[in-house]
Short mmCIF file of C-alpha atoms in Angstrom, two decimals:
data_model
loop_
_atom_site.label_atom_id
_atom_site.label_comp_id
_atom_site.label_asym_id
_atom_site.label_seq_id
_atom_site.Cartn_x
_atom_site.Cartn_y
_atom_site.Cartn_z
CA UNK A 1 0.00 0.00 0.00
CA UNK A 2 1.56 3.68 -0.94
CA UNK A 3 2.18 6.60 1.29
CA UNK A 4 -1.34 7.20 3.84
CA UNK A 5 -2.19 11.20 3.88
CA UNK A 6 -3.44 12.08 7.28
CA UNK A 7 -4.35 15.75 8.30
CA UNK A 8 -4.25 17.36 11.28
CA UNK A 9 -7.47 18.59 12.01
CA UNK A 10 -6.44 20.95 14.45
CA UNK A 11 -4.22 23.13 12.61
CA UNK A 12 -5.52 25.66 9.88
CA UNK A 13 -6.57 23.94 6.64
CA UNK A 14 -8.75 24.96 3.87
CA UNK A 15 -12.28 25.08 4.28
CA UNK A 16 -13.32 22.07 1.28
CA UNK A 17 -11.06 19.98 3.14
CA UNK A 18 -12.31 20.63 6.88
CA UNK A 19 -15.55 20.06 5.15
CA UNK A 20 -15.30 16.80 3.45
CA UNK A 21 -13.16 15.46 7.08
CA UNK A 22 -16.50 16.48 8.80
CA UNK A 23 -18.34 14.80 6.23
CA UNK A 24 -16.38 11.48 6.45
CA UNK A 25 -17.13 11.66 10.13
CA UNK A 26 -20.72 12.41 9.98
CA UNK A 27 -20.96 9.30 7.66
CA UNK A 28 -18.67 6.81 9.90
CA UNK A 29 -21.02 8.36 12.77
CA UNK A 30 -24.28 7.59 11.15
CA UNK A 31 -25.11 11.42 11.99
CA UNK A 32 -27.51 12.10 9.10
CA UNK A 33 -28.59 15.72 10.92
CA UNK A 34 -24.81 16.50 10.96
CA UNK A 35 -24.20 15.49 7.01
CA UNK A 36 -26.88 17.99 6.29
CA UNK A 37 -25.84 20.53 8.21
CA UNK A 38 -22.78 20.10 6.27
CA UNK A 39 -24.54 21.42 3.07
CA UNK A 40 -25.81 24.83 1.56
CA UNK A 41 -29.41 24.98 1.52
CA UNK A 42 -28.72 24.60 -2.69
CA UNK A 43 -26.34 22.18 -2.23
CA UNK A 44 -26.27 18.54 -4.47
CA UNK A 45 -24.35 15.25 -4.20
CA UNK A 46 -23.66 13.50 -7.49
CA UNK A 47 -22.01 10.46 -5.73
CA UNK A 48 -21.28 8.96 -8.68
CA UNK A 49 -21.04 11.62 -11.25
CA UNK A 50 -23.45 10.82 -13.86
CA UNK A 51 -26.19 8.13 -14.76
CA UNK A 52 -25.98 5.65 -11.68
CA UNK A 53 -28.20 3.29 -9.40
CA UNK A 54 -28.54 6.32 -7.26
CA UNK A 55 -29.40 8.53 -9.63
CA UNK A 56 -31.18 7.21 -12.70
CA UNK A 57 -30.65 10.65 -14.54
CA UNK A 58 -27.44 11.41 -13.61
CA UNK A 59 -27.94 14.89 -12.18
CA UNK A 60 -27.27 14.90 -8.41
CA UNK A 61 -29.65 14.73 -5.28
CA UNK A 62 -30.12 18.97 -4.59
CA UNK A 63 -31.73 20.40 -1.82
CA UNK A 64 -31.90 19.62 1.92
CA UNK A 65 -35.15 16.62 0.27
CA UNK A 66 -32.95 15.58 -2.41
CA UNK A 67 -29.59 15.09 0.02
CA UNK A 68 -31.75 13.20 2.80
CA UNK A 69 -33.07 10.55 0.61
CA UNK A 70 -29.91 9.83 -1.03
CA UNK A 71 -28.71 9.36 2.48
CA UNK A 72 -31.33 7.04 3.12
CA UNK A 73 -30.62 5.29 -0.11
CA UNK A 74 -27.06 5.02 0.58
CA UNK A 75 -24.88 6.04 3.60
CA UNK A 76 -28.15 5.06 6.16
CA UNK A 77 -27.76 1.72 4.41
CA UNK A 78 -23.98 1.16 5.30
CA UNK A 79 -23.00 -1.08 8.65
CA UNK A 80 -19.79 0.48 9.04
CA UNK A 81 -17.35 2.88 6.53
CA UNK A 82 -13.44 3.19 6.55
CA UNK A 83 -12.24 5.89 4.68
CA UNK A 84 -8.30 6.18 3.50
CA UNK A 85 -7.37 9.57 1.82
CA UNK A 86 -4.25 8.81 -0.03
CA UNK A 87 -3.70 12.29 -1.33
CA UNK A 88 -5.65 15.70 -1.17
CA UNK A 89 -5.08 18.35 -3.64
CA UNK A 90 -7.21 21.75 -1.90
CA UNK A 91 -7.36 24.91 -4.81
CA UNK A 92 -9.54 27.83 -4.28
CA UNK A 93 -12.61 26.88 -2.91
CA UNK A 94 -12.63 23.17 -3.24
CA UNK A 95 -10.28 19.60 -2.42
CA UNK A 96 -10.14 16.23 -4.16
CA UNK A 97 -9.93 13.59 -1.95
CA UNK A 98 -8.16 10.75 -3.63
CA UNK A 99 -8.81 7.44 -1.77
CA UNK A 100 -10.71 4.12 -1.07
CA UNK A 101 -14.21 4.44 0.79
CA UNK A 102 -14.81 1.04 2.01
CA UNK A 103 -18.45 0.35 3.06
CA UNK A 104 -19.48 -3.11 5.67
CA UNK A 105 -23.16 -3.78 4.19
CA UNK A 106 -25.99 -6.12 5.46
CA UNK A 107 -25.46 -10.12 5.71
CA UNK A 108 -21.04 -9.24 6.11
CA UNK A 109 -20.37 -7.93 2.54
CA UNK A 110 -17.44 -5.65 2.01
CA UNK A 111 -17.06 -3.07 -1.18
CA UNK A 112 -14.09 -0.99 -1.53
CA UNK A 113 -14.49 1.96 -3.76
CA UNK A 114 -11.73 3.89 -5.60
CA UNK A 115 -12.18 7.33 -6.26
CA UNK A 116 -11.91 11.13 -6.56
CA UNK A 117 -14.18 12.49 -4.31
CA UNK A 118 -14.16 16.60 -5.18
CA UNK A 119 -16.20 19.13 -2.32
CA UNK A 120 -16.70 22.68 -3.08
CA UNK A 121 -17.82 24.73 -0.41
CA UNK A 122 -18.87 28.79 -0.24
CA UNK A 123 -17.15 31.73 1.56
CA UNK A 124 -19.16 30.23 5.01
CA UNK A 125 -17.38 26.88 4.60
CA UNK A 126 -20.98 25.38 3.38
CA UNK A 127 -20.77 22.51 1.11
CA UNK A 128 -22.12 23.48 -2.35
CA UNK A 129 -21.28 20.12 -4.72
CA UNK A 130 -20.18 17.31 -3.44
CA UNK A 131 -18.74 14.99 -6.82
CA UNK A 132 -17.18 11.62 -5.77
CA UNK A 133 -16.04 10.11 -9.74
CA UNK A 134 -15.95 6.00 -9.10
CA UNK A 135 -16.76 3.07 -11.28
CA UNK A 136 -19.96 0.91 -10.24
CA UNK A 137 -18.23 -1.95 -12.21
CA UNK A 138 -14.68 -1.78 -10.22
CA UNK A 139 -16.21 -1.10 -7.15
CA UNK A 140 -18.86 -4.25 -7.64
CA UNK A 141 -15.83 -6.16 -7.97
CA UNK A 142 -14.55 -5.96 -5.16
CA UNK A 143 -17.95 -7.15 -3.13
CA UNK A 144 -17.06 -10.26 -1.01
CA UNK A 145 -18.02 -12.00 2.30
CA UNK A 146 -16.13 -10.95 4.89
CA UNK A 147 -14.83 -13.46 7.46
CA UNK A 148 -13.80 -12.24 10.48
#
């Protein structure tokens, strides 16, 4: 396995990447009131960018609505997450996240799920677009039983 990126999240850092830590930790929490807080009132997840299982037409979840039923659909769904950031590039008002999301689901399946996972946020540090770009196909692949 390469180099693991960790961030303090004491010290200073840009406010995209504060925001997508605190949205990593809302998830691995289960905190569905503090993922939403997370988010402009505007705000959309396209998680994965375009046409998906999630998202028939490929245009995002918007909207405080439109966010809490794709957490319903998804991250509510989810036993337990572990997220490794293996780089982070923050410009201007945004970060991509470049890492492996992997999600514990019902009846002890495990999915890992490569990706670049890009947060904008406005001058308030409210998350505007959330983009996470992952295959469905690669990431299906790697569904197995997990034997612990």
């Amino acid at each position: 396995m390469g180099v693991q990126v960790s961030w303090d999240t004491t010290a200073e850092q840009p406010p995209a990447r504060r925001a997508a830590f605190a949205s990593m930790t809302a998830a691995t929490a289960g905190d569905k009131e503090a993922w939403l807080a997370l988010f402009a009132p505007d705000g959309v997840v396209e998680d994965p960018v375009g046409p998906s299982m999630f998202d028939a037409e490929g245009k995002g979840h918007h909207g405080r609505e439109g966010l809490s039923a794709f957490w319903d659909m998804t991250i509510a769904n989810v036993e337990r997450f572990e997220f490794v950031i293996r780089d982070s590039h923050a410009a201007g008002d945004e970060v991509a996240n470049v890492g492996t999301i992997t999600t514990y689901l019902p009846g002890g399946y495990r999915v890992d799920t490569d990706g670049v996972f890009v947060y904008r946020v406005r001058e308030d540090g409210l998350v505007t677009s959330m983009r996470a770009f992952w295959e469905t196909e690669r990431a299906m692949a790697t569904a197995r039983k997990v034997t612990e």
